[in-house]
Short mmCIF file of N, CA and C and ligand atoms in Angstrom, two decimals:
data_model
loop_
_atom_site.label_atom_id
_atom_site.label_comp_id
_atom_site.label_asym_id
_atom_site.label_seq_id
_atom_site.Cartn_x
_atom_site.Cartn_y
_atom_site.Cartn_z
N MET A 1 -78.81 -92.67 -218.28
CA MET A 1 -77.52 -91.48 -219.06
C MET A 1 -77.94 -91.94 -220.18
N LYS A 2 -77.68 -91.16 -221.15
CA LYS A 2 -77.36 -91.47 -222.36
C LYS A 2 -75.76 -91.77 -223.22
N ILE A 3 -75.88 -93.07 -223.08
CA ILE A 3 -74.76 -93.64 -224.07
C ILE A 3 -74.48 -93.16 -225.45
N SER A 4 -73.87 -92.57 -226.01
CA SER A 4 -73.79 -92.79 -227.75
C SER A 4 -73.18 -93.76 -227.96
N HIS A 5 -72.06 -94.25 -228.14
CA HIS A 5 -70.93 -94.94 -228.46
C HIS A 5 -69.75 -95.57 -227.39
N ILE A 6 -69.22 -96.30 -227.26
CA ILE A 6 -67.85 -96.37 -226.98
C ILE A 6 -66.79 -95.73 -226.95
N GLU A 7 -66.42 -94.34 -226.35
CA GLU A 7 -65.74 -93.88 -227.13
C GLU A 7 -64.28 -94.11 -226.62
N HIS A 8 -63.64 -95.00 -226.00
CA HIS A 8 -62.39 -95.60 -226.12
C HIS A 8 -62.12 -96.76 -225.27
N ILE A 9 -61.17 -97.21 -225.48
CA ILE A 9 -60.72 -98.63 -224.92
C ILE A 9 -59.64 -97.74 -223.99
N GLY A 10 -59.11 -98.19 -222.92
CA GLY A 10 -58.12 -98.04 -222.08
C GLY A 10 -57.55 -99.04 -221.83
N ILE A 11 -56.09 -98.88 -222.35
CA ILE A 11 -55.09 -99.83 -222.26
C ILE A 11 -53.87 -99.62 -221.29
N ALA A 12 -53.57 -100.70 -220.28
CA ALA A 12 -52.42 -100.17 -219.54
C ALA A 12 -51.09 -100.71 -219.93
N VAL A 13 -50.08 -99.90 -220.42
CA VAL A 13 -48.80 -100.58 -220.45
C VAL A 13 -47.59 -100.09 -220.01
N ALA A 14 -46.42 -100.67 -219.88
CA ALA A 14 -45.39 -100.33 -219.46
C ALA A 14 -44.33 -99.19 -220.43
N ASP A 15 -44.93 -99.53 -221.58
CA ASP A 15 -43.54 -99.32 -222.12
C ASP A 15 -44.32 -98.38 -224.05
N LEU A 16 -44.59 -97.34 -223.61
CA LEU A 16 -45.78 -96.16 -224.21
C LEU A 16 -45.04 -96.59 -225.94
N LYS A 17 -43.86 -96.35 -225.94
CA LYS A 17 -43.32 -96.78 -227.47
C LYS A 17 -43.30 -97.98 -227.90
N ALA A 18 -43.19 -99.01 -227.39
CA ALA A 18 -43.13 -100.41 -227.76
C ALA A 18 -44.64 -100.80 -228.23
N SER A 19 -45.28 -100.25 -227.54
CA SER A 19 -46.88 -100.78 -227.49
C SER A 19 -47.48 -99.77 -228.71
N ILE A 20 -46.40 -98.74 -229.03
CA ILE A 20 -47.43 -97.86 -230.32
C ILE A 20 -46.77 -98.22 -231.28
N LYS A 21 -45.82 -98.93 -231.10
CA LYS A 21 -44.91 -99.64 -232.19
C LYS A 21 -45.88 -100.88 -233.00
N ILE A 22 -46.54 -101.60 -231.55
CA ILE A 22 -47.48 -102.88 -232.33
C ILE A 22 -48.58 -102.78 -232.86
N TYR A 23 -49.37 -101.80 -232.28
CA TYR A 23 -50.56 -100.93 -232.91
C TYR A 23 -50.54 -100.47 -234.44
N GLU A 24 -49.00 -99.60 -234.28
CA GLU A 24 -49.00 -99.42 -235.84
C GLU A 24 -48.72 -100.46 -237.19
N GLU A 25 -47.44 -101.35 -236.16
CA GLU A 25 -46.94 -102.47 -237.45
C GLU A 25 -48.11 -103.41 -237.25
N VAL A 26 -48.44 -104.09 -236.54
CA VAL A 26 -49.24 -105.22 -236.06
C VAL A 26 -50.71 -104.99 -236.88
N PHE A 27 -51.50 -103.89 -236.47
CA PHE A 27 -52.71 -103.54 -236.98
C PHE A 27 -52.77 -102.20 -238.08
N GLY A 28 -51.63 -101.87 -237.92
CA GLY A 28 -51.67 -100.75 -239.37
C GLY A 28 -52.33 -99.38 -238.71
N LEU A 29 -52.73 -99.04 -237.75
CA LEU A 29 -53.37 -97.87 -237.04
C LEU A 29 -52.46 -96.81 -236.77
N LYS A 30 -52.64 -95.76 -236.93
CA LYS A 30 -51.83 -94.74 -236.74
C LYS A 30 -51.95 -93.45 -235.44
N CYS A 31 -50.66 -93.49 -234.76
CA CYS A 31 -51.10 -92.71 -233.70
C CYS A 31 -51.27 -91.49 -233.85
N TYR A 32 -52.39 -90.76 -233.73
CA TYR A 32 -52.46 -89.46 -233.71
C TYR A 32 -52.30 -88.44 -232.89
N LYS A 33 -51.63 -88.82 -231.88
CA LYS A 33 -51.95 -88.12 -230.64
C LYS A 33 -51.38 -88.56 -228.97
N ILE A 34 -49.79 -88.07 -228.96
CA ILE A 34 -49.38 -88.26 -227.72
C ILE A 34 -49.46 -87.21 -226.66
N GLU A 35 -50.23 -87.68 -225.45
CA GLU A 35 -50.54 -86.34 -224.39
C GLU A 35 -50.45 -86.65 -222.87
N GLU A 36 -49.80 -86.08 -222.29
CA GLU A 36 -49.42 -86.46 -220.81
C GLU A 36 -50.88 -85.64 -220.46
N VAL A 37 -50.93 -86.93 -219.59
CA VAL A 37 -52.08 -85.82 -218.32
C VAL A 37 -51.62 -86.12 -216.82
N PRO A 38 -51.16 -84.92 -216.51
CA PRO A 38 -50.54 -84.75 -215.22
C PRO A 38 -51.49 -85.29 -214.14
N GLY A 39 -52.77 -84.85 -214.18
CA GLY A 39 -53.70 -85.28 -213.03
C GLY A 39 -54.02 -86.75 -212.64
N GLN A 40 -53.70 -87.29 -213.93
CA GLN A 40 -53.92 -89.06 -214.13
C GLN A 40 -52.61 -89.53 -213.92
N LYS A 41 -51.37 -89.03 -213.97
CA LYS A 41 -49.74 -89.30 -213.51
C LYS A 41 -50.30 -90.63 -214.65
N VAL A 42 -50.02 -90.19 -216.13
CA VAL A 42 -50.44 -90.91 -217.44
C VAL A 42 -49.73 -90.07 -218.63
N ARG A 43 -48.81 -90.96 -219.56
CA ARG A 43 -48.81 -90.49 -220.84
C ARG A 43 -49.57 -91.20 -222.00
N THR A 44 -50.73 -90.46 -222.65
CA THR A 44 -51.29 -91.21 -223.19
C THR A 44 -51.03 -91.11 -224.71
N ALA A 45 -51.49 -92.29 -225.48
CA ALA A 45 -51.13 -92.47 -226.91
C ALA A 45 -52.63 -92.98 -227.53
N PHE A 46 -53.07 -92.13 -229.05
CA PHE A 46 -54.73 -92.58 -229.30
C PHE A 46 -54.36 -92.95 -230.53
N PHE A 47 -55.18 -93.48 -230.86
CA PHE A 47 -55.55 -94.46 -232.16
C PHE A 47 -57.12 -94.54 -232.55
N LYS A 48 -57.12 -94.24 -233.49
CA LYS A 48 -59.01 -94.44 -234.18
C LYS A 48 -59.28 -95.46 -234.90
N VAL A 49 -60.27 -96.12 -234.60
CA VAL A 49 -60.85 -97.34 -234.70
C VAL A 49 -62.21 -97.11 -235.06
N GLY A 50 -62.47 -96.51 -236.52
CA GLY A 50 -64.13 -95.98 -236.41
C GLY A 50 -63.88 -95.09 -235.50
N ASP A 51 -65.39 -95.08 -234.97
CA ASP A 51 -65.90 -94.17 -233.95
C ASP A 51 -65.54 -94.30 -232.21
N THR A 52 -64.52 -95.28 -232.62
CA THR A 52 -63.96 -95.82 -230.96
C THR A 52 -62.81 -95.42 -231.33
N LYS A 53 -61.55 -95.04 -230.05
CA LYS A 53 -60.36 -95.15 -229.80
C LYS A 53 -59.91 -95.85 -229.21
N ILE A 54 -58.52 -96.44 -229.31
CA ILE A 54 -57.76 -97.21 -228.47
C ILE A 54 -56.45 -96.10 -227.76
N GLU A 55 -56.98 -95.96 -226.73
CA GLU A 55 -56.10 -95.23 -225.38
C GLU A 55 -54.80 -96.12 -225.05
N LEU A 56 -53.96 -95.82 -224.99
CA LEU A 56 -52.90 -96.59 -224.29
C LEU A 56 -52.19 -95.66 -223.15
N LEU A 57 -51.79 -96.39 -222.30
CA LEU A 57 -52.09 -95.48 -221.21
C LEU A 57 -50.60 -95.74 -220.08
N GLU A 58 -49.42 -95.07 -220.18
CA GLU A 58 -48.04 -95.08 -219.51
C GLU A 58 -47.86 -94.60 -218.53
N SER A 59 -47.90 -95.21 -217.15
CA SER A 59 -47.79 -94.40 -216.31
C SER A 59 -46.51 -93.38 -215.94
N THR A 60 -46.79 -92.16 -215.38
CA THR A 60 -45.60 -91.26 -215.05
C THR A 60 -45.16 -91.54 -214.03
N ASP A 61 -45.75 -92.01 -213.01
CA ASP A 61 -45.62 -92.26 -211.50
C ASP A 61 -46.06 -93.58 -211.01
N PRO A 62 -44.91 -94.27 -210.19
CA PRO A 62 -45.42 -95.61 -209.49
C PRO A 62 -46.62 -95.53 -208.76
N GLU A 63 -46.77 -94.14 -208.06
CA GLU A 63 -47.90 -94.36 -207.05
C GLU A 63 -48.98 -93.58 -207.68
N GLY A 64 -48.98 -93.22 -209.46
CA GLY A 64 -50.30 -92.68 -209.67
C GLY A 64 -51.29 -94.06 -210.01
N PRO A 65 -52.20 -94.09 -210.61
CA PRO A 65 -53.42 -95.26 -210.45
C PRO A 65 -53.32 -96.45 -211.68
N VAL A 66 -52.80 -95.76 -212.77
CA VAL A 66 -52.05 -96.81 -213.70
C VAL A 66 -50.69 -97.33 -213.15
N GLY A 67 -49.60 -96.67 -212.88
CA GLY A 67 -48.50 -97.56 -212.21
C GLY A 67 -49.29 -98.50 -211.12
N LYS A 68 -49.92 -98.34 -210.14
CA LYS A 68 -50.40 -98.99 -209.45
C LYS A 68 -51.49 -100.33 -209.81
N PHE A 69 -51.96 -100.02 -210.98
CA PHE A 69 -52.61 -101.56 -211.55
C PHE A 69 -51.68 -102.17 -211.93
N ILE A 70 -50.62 -101.76 -212.95
CA ILE A 70 -49.64 -102.97 -213.71
C ILE A 70 -49.11 -103.23 -212.66
N GLU A 71 -48.90 -102.77 -211.17
CA GLU A 71 -47.85 -103.09 -210.43
C GLU A 71 -49.06 -104.21 -209.56
N LYS A 72 -50.17 -104.51 -209.78
CA LYS A 72 -51.38 -105.38 -209.13
C LYS A 72 -51.17 -106.68 -210.49
N LYS A 73 -51.51 -106.19 -211.56
CA LYS A 73 -52.11 -106.85 -212.45
C LYS A 73 -51.37 -106.95 -213.55
N GLY A 74 -50.61 -106.17 -213.91
CA GLY A 74 -49.85 -106.19 -215.23
C GLY A 74 -50.28 -105.45 -216.38
N GLU A 75 -49.89 -105.96 -217.50
CA GLU A 75 -50.29 -104.83 -218.08
C GLU A 75 -51.72 -105.45 -219.29
N GLY A 76 -52.41 -104.73 -219.69
CA GLY A 76 -53.72 -105.02 -219.95
C GLY A 76 -54.91 -104.41 -220.06
N LEU A 77 -55.93 -104.69 -220.69
CA LEU A 77 -57.44 -103.75 -220.57
C LEU A 77 -57.49 -103.07 -219.14
N HIS A 78 -57.83 -101.68 -219.24
CA HIS A 78 -57.60 -101.14 -217.88
C HIS A 78 -58.71 -100.67 -217.69
N HIS A 79 -59.17 -99.71 -218.57
CA HIS A 79 -61.11 -99.75 -218.54
C HIS A 79 -61.58 -99.60 -220.02
N ILE A 80 -63.15 -98.90 -219.70
CA ILE A 80 -64.23 -99.10 -221.04
C ILE A 80 -64.35 -97.71 -220.92
N ALA A 81 -64.68 -96.53 -221.74
CA ALA A 81 -65.11 -95.29 -221.50
C ALA A 81 -66.38 -95.23 -222.61
N PHE A 82 -67.19 -94.50 -221.92
CA PHE A 82 -68.88 -94.52 -222.65
C PHE A 82 -68.75 -92.85 -223.13
N ALA A 83 -69.23 -92.54 -224.26
CA ALA A 83 -69.33 -91.46 -224.62
C ALA A 83 -70.87 -90.82 -224.05
N VAL A 84 -71.25 -90.00 -223.03
CA VAL A 84 -72.48 -89.18 -222.68
C VAL A 84 -72.81 -87.80 -223.20
N GLU A 85 -73.99 -87.59 -223.37
CA GLU A 85 -74.45 -86.51 -223.69
C GLU A 85 -73.93 -85.41 -223.02
N ASP A 86 -74.21 -85.52 -221.58
CA ASP A 86 -73.89 -84.62 -220.91
C ASP A 86 -73.59 -85.15 -219.29
N ILE A 87 -72.00 -84.99 -219.18
CA ILE A 87 -71.63 -85.89 -218.05
C ILE A 87 -71.88 -85.47 -216.58
N LYS A 88 -72.22 -84.23 -216.57
CA LYS A 88 -73.03 -84.00 -215.18
C LYS A 88 -73.85 -84.86 -214.78
N GLU A 89 -74.87 -85.27 -215.99
CA GLU A 89 -76.39 -85.72 -215.61
C GLU A 89 -75.64 -87.36 -215.37
N GLY A 90 -74.48 -87.43 -216.18
CA GLY A 90 -74.50 -89.22 -216.42
C GLY A 90 -74.03 -89.11 -214.64
N ILE A 91 -73.06 -88.61 -213.87
CA ILE A 91 -72.82 -88.75 -212.64
C ILE A 91 -74.01 -88.91 -211.70
N ALA A 92 -75.13 -87.80 -212.08
CA ALA A 92 -75.79 -87.66 -210.95
C ALA A 92 -76.40 -88.85 -211.33
N ASP A 93 -77.13 -89.48 -212.43
CA ASP A 93 -77.73 -90.51 -212.55
C ASP A 93 -77.02 -92.23 -212.15
N ALA A 94 -76.12 -92.23 -212.50
CA ALA A 94 -74.74 -93.05 -211.63
C ALA A 94 -75.61 -93.34 -210.35
N ILE A 95 -75.23 -91.96 -209.57
CA ILE A 95 -75.54 -91.84 -207.82
C ILE A 95 -76.76 -92.43 -207.79
N SER A 96 -77.44 -91.73 -208.64
CA SER A 96 -79.47 -91.80 -208.35
C SER A 96 -79.59 -93.34 -208.00
N GLN A 97 -78.47 -94.21 -209.18
CA GLN A 97 -78.65 -95.80 -208.65
C GLN A 97 -77.89 -96.52 -207.93
N GLY A 98 -77.40 -95.79 -207.04
CA GLY A 98 -76.50 -96.31 -206.21
C GLY A 98 -75.13 -96.64 -206.74
N ALA A 99 -74.21 -96.38 -207.60
CA ALA A 99 -73.10 -96.25 -207.85
C ALA A 99 -72.76 -95.44 -207.51
N GLN A 100 -71.02 -96.04 -207.36
CA GLN A 100 -70.16 -95.36 -206.51
C GLN A 100 -69.03 -94.84 -207.45
N MET A 101 -68.82 -93.36 -207.32
CA MET A 101 -68.02 -92.63 -208.66
C MET A 101 -66.75 -92.59 -207.37
N ILE A 102 -65.61 -92.72 -208.63
CA ILE A 102 -64.24 -91.94 -208.02
C ILE A 102 -64.13 -90.49 -208.11
N ASN A 103 -64.42 -90.19 -209.19
CA ASN A 103 -65.07 -88.80 -209.68
C ASN A 103 -66.47 -88.38 -209.05
N GLN A 104 -66.73 -87.03 -208.39
CA GLN A 104 -67.84 -86.98 -208.05
C GLN A 104 -68.08 -85.69 -209.17
N GLU A 105 -66.84 -84.98 -209.17
CA GLU A 105 -67.08 -84.13 -210.52
C GLU A 105 -66.11 -84.14 -211.96
N PRO A 106 -66.77 -84.00 -212.89
CA PRO A 106 -65.59 -84.20 -214.06
C PRO A 106 -64.40 -83.51 -213.51
N VAL A 107 -63.53 -84.47 -214.41
CA VAL A 107 -62.00 -84.29 -214.34
C VAL A 107 -61.54 -84.19 -215.83
N LYS A 108 -60.45 -83.26 -215.96
CA LYS A 108 -60.07 -83.06 -217.40
C LYS A 108 -59.51 -84.28 -217.40
N GLY A 109 -59.74 -84.89 -219.08
CA GLY A 109 -58.88 -86.35 -219.25
C GLY A 109 -57.91 -85.68 -220.76
N ALA A 110 -57.39 -86.79 -220.90
CA ALA A 110 -56.75 -86.37 -222.59
C ALA A 110 -57.65 -86.64 -223.54
N ASP A 111 -57.11 -85.96 -224.56
CA ASP A 111 -58.04 -85.49 -225.90
C ASP A 111 -59.49 -84.99 -225.64
N ASP A 112 -58.92 -83.81 -224.85
CA ASP A 112 -60.10 -82.52 -224.93
C ASP A 112 -61.44 -83.27 -224.37
N MET A 113 -61.36 -84.46 -223.32
CA MET A 113 -62.98 -85.13 -222.72
C MET A 113 -62.49 -84.45 -221.47
N LEU A 114 -63.92 -84.37 -221.07
CA LEU A 114 -64.14 -84.18 -219.43
C LEU A 114 -64.32 -85.58 -219.11
N VAL A 115 -64.17 -86.20 -218.07
CA VAL A 115 -64.36 -87.79 -217.60
C VAL A 115 -64.60 -87.53 -216.31
N ALA A 116 -65.00 -88.89 -216.00
CA ALA A 116 -65.51 -89.46 -214.67
C ALA A 116 -65.44 -90.60 -214.32
N PHE A 117 -64.92 -91.38 -213.44
CA PHE A 117 -64.79 -92.82 -213.38
C PHE A 117 -65.63 -93.59 -212.25
N LEU A 118 -66.31 -94.66 -212.70
CA LEU A 118 -67.18 -95.15 -211.60
C LEU A 118 -66.18 -96.26 -211.12
N HIS A 119 -66.57 -96.57 -209.69
CA HIS A 119 -65.65 -97.44 -208.79
C HIS A 119 -65.84 -98.59 -209.47
N PRO A 120 -64.96 -99.37 -209.70
CA PRO A 120 -65.07 -100.79 -210.04
C PRO A 120 -65.54 -101.68 -209.14
N LYS A 121 -65.97 -101.26 -207.67
CA LYS A 121 -67.07 -102.04 -206.77
C LYS A 121 -67.82 -102.05 -207.03
N SER A 122 -68.75 -100.90 -208.05
CA SER A 122 -70.22 -100.46 -208.41
C SER A 122 -70.49 -101.44 -209.48
N THR A 123 -69.43 -101.88 -210.35
CA THR A 123 -69.59 -102.06 -211.92
C THR A 123 -69.00 -103.79 -211.97
N ARG A 124 -68.69 -104.36 -210.36
CA ARG A 124 -68.37 -105.68 -210.75
C ARG A 124 -67.33 -106.10 -211.06
N GLY A 125 -66.31 -104.98 -211.12
CA GLY A 125 -64.82 -105.19 -211.48
C GLY A 125 -64.17 -104.53 -212.68
N VAL A 126 -65.22 -103.75 -213.28
CA VAL A 126 -65.02 -103.30 -214.30
C VAL A 126 -64.47 -101.83 -214.27
N LEU A 127 -63.39 -101.22 -214.39
CA LEU A 127 -62.98 -99.52 -214.31
C LEU A 127 -64.06 -99.05 -215.49
N ILE A 128 -65.01 -98.41 -215.43
CA ILE A 128 -65.94 -97.43 -216.87
C ILE A 128 -65.96 -96.21 -216.37
N GLU A 129 -65.50 -95.72 -217.20
CA GLU A 129 -65.67 -94.31 -217.43
C GLU A 129 -66.50 -93.75 -218.35
N ILE A 130 -66.84 -92.49 -218.23
CA ILE A 130 -68.11 -91.82 -218.76
C ILE A 130 -67.35 -90.41 -219.46
N CYS A 131 -67.40 -89.64 -220.68
CA CYS A 131 -66.33 -88.70 -220.98
C CYS A 131 -67.70 -88.37 -221.62
N GLU A 132 -67.00 -86.70 -221.70
CA GLU A 132 -68.08 -86.11 -222.73
C GLU A 132 -67.27 -84.98 -223.61
N LYS A 133 -67.25 -84.77 -224.31
CA LYS A 133 -66.13 -83.84 -225.40
C LYS A 133 -66.35 -82.54 -224.82
N GLU A 134 -65.35 -81.80 -224.30
CA GLU A 134 -65.05 -80.80 -223.85
C GLU A 134 -65.42 -79.91 -224.74
N LYS A 135 -66.22 -78.41 -224.17
CA LYS A 135 -66.68 -77.34 -225.15
C LYS A 135 -65.74 -76.67 -225.46
N GLN A 136 -65.01 -76.11 -226.49
CA GLN A 136 -63.84 -75.22 -226.65
C GLN A 136 -64.75 -73.70 -226.44
N VAL A 137 -64.04 -73.40 -225.60
CA VAL A 137 -64.07 -71.80 -225.31
C VAL A 137 -63.30 -70.80 -225.59
N MET A 138 -64.16 -69.83 -226.64
CA MET A 138 -63.84 -69.01 -227.60
C MET A 138 -62.92 -68.07 -226.74
ZN1 ZN B 201 -59.91 -93.18 -221.08
#
């Protein structure tokens, strides 16, 4: 697959407001968007850092993926997202290389992205997302 850059780094947080305050006050970053993603059972907050973003993830449901992650591992680094030119091609390439996908098809992520996660079993413990900017339909 063709990766252009690290699109974002996902961080699981227990309290979105408290975490936004840290990134704004300690690091001087500006939160430009808060968005709920019902499909992933999370509320997200975004900060731009050069070409990359920080994505804070607060669970909206203890049974959701981020809720379970925090219960098991606590707050902290959750995933790395690579920007790819073509997400369907990225998924097909990963599968052809023997990687296991959590999402066999792209799903709607936050901030107008189509996303798919690789299973951390296939990446030796790191949750990796690939994503492609969703094309605006006129
Ligand atoms: Zn993400």
